[in-house]
JSON list of C-alpha atoms in Angstrom, two decimals:
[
{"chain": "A", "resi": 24, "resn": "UNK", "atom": "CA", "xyz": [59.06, -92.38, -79.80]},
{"chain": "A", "resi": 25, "resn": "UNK", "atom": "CA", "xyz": [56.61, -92.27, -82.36]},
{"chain": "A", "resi": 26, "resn": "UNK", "atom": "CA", "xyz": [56.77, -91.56, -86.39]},
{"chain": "A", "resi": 27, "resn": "UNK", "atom": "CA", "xyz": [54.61, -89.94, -88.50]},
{"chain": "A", "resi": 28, "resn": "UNK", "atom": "CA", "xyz": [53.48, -91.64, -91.38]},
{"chain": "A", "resi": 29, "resn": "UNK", "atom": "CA", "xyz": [55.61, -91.09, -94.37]},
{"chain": "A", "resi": 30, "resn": "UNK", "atom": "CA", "xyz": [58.74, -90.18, -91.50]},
{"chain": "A", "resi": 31, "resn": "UNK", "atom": "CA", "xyz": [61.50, -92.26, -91.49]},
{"chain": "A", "resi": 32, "resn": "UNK", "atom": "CA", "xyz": [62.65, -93.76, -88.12]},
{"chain": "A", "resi": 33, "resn": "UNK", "atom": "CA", "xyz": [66.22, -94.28, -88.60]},
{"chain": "A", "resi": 34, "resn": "UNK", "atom": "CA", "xyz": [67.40, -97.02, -85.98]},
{"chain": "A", "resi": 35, "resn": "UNK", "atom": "CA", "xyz": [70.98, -98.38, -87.40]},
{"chain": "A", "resi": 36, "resn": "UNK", "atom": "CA", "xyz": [73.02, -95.80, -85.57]},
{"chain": "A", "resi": 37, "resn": "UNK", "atom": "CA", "xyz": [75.61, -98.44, -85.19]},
{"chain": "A", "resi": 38, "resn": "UNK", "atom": "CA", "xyz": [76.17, -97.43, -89.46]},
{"chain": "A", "resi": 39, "resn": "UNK", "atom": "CA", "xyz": [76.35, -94.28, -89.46]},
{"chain": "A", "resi": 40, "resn": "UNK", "atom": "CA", "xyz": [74.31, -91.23, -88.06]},
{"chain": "A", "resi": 41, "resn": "UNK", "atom": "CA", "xyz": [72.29, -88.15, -89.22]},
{"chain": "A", "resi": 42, "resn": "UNK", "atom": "CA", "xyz": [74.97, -84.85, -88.51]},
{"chain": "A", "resi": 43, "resn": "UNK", "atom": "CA", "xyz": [73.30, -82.44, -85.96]},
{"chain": "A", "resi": 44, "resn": "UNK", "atom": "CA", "xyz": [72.71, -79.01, -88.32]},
{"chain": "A", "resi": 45, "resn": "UNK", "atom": "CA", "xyz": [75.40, -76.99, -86.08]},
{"chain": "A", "resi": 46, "resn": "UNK", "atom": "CA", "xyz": [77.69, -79.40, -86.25]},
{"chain": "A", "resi": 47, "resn": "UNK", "atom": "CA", "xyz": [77.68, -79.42, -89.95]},
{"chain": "A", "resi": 48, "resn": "UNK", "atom": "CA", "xyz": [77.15, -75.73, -89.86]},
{"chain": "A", "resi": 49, "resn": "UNK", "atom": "CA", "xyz": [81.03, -75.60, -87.96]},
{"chain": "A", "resi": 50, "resn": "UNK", "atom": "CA", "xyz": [82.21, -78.17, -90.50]},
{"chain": "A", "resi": 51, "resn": "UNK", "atom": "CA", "xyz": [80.87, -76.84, -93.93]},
{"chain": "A", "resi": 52, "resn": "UNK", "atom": "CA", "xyz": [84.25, -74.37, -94.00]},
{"chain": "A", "resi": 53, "resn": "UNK", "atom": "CA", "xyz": [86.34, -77.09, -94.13]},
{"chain": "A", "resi": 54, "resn": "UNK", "atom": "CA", "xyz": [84.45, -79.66, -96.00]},
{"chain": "A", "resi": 55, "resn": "UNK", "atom": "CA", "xyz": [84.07, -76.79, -98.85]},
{"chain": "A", "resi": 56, "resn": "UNK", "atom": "CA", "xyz": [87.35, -74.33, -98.63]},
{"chain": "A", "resi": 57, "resn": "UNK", "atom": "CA", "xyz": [89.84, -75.03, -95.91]},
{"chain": "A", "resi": 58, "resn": "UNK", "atom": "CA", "xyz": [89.99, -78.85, -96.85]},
{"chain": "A", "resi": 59, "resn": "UNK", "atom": "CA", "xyz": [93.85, -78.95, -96.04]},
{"chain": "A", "resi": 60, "resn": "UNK", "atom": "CA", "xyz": [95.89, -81.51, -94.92]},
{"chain": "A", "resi": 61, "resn": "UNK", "atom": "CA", "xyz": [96.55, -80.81, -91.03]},
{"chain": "A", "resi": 62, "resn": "UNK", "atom": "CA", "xyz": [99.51, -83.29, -90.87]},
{"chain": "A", "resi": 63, "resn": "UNK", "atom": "CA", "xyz": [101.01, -81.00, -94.15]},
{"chain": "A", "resi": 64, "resn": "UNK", "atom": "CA", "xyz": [103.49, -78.17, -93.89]},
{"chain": "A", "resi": 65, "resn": "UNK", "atom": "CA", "xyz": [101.61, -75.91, -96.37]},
{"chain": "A", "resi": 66, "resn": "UNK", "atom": "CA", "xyz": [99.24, -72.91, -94.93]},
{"chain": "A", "resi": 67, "resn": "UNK", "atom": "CA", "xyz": [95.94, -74.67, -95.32]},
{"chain": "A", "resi": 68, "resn": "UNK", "atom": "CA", "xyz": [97.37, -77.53, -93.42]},
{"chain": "A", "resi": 69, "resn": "UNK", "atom": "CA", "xyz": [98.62, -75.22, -90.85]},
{"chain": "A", "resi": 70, "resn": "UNK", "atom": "CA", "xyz": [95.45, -74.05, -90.65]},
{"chain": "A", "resi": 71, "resn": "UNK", "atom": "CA", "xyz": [93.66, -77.02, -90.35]},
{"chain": "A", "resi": 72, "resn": "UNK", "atom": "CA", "xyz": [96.10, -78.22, -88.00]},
{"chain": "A", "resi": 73, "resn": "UNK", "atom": "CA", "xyz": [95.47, -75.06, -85.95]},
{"chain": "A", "resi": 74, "resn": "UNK", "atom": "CA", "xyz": [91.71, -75.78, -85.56]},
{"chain": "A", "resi": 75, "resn": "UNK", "atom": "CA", "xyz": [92.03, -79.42, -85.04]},
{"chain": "A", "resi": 76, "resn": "UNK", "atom": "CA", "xyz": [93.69, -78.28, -81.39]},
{"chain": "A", "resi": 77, "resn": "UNK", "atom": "CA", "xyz": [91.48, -75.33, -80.80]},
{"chain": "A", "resi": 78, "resn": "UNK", "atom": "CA", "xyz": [88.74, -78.37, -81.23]},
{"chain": "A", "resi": 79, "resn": "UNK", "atom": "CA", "xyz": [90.58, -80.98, -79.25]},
{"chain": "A", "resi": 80, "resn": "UNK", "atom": "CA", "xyz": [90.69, -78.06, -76.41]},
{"chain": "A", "resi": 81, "resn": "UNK", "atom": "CA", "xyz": [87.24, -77.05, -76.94]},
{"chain": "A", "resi": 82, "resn": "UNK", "atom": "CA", "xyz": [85.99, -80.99, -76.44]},
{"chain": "A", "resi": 83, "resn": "UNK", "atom": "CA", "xyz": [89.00, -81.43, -73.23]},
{"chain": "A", "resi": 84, "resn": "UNK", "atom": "CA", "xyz": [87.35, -78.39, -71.25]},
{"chain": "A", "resi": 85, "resn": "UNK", "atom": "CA", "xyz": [83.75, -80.07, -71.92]},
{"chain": "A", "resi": 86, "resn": "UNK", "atom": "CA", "xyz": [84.70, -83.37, -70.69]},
{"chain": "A", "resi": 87, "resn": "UNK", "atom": "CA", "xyz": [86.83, -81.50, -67.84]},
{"chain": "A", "resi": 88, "resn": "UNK", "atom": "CA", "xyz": [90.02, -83.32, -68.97]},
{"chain": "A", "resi": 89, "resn": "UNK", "atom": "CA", "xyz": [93.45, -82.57, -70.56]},
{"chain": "A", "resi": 90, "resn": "UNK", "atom": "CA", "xyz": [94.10, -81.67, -74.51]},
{"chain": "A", "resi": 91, "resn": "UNK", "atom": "CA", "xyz": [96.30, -84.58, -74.84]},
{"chain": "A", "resi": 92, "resn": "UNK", "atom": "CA", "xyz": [93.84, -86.67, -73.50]},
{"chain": "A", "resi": 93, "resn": "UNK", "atom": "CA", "xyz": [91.39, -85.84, -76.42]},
{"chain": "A", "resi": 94, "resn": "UNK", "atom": "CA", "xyz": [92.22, -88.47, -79.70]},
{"chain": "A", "resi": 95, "resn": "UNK", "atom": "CA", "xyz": [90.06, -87.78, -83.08]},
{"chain": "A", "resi": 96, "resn": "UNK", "atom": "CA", "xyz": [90.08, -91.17, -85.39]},
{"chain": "A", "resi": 97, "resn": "UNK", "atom": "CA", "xyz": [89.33, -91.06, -89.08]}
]
């Protein structure tokens, strides 16, 4: 691993870490207009709600394991 001069070689991962651009690509709708509460009763936290468990089944069926085995932290 080399840097270019003027590059910054970021090392404290253990802080926090650069967001891979799709990632944030998948996020910026709900960082900017669906920001609702998913634990709410109210339709954007219904919605949120809703894509929190199409997520948690999207990350089960890459690990090969169960929904309910799948726990997002805050």
């Amino acid at each position: 691993m080399r840097a270019q001069p003027g590059e910054i070689l970021y090392l404290d991962n253990n802080a926090t870490t650069q967001v891979d651009p799709q990632v944030l690509a998948e996020m910026m709708p709900w960082l900017t207009e669906q920001y609702g509460n998913p634990s709410s009763g109210y339709r954007l936290g219904r919605l949120a709600a809703e894509a929190v468990e199409r997520a948690r089944t999207r990350v089960a069926s890459l690990l090969k394991c169960q929904p309910e085995e799948i726990i997002f932290t805050s």
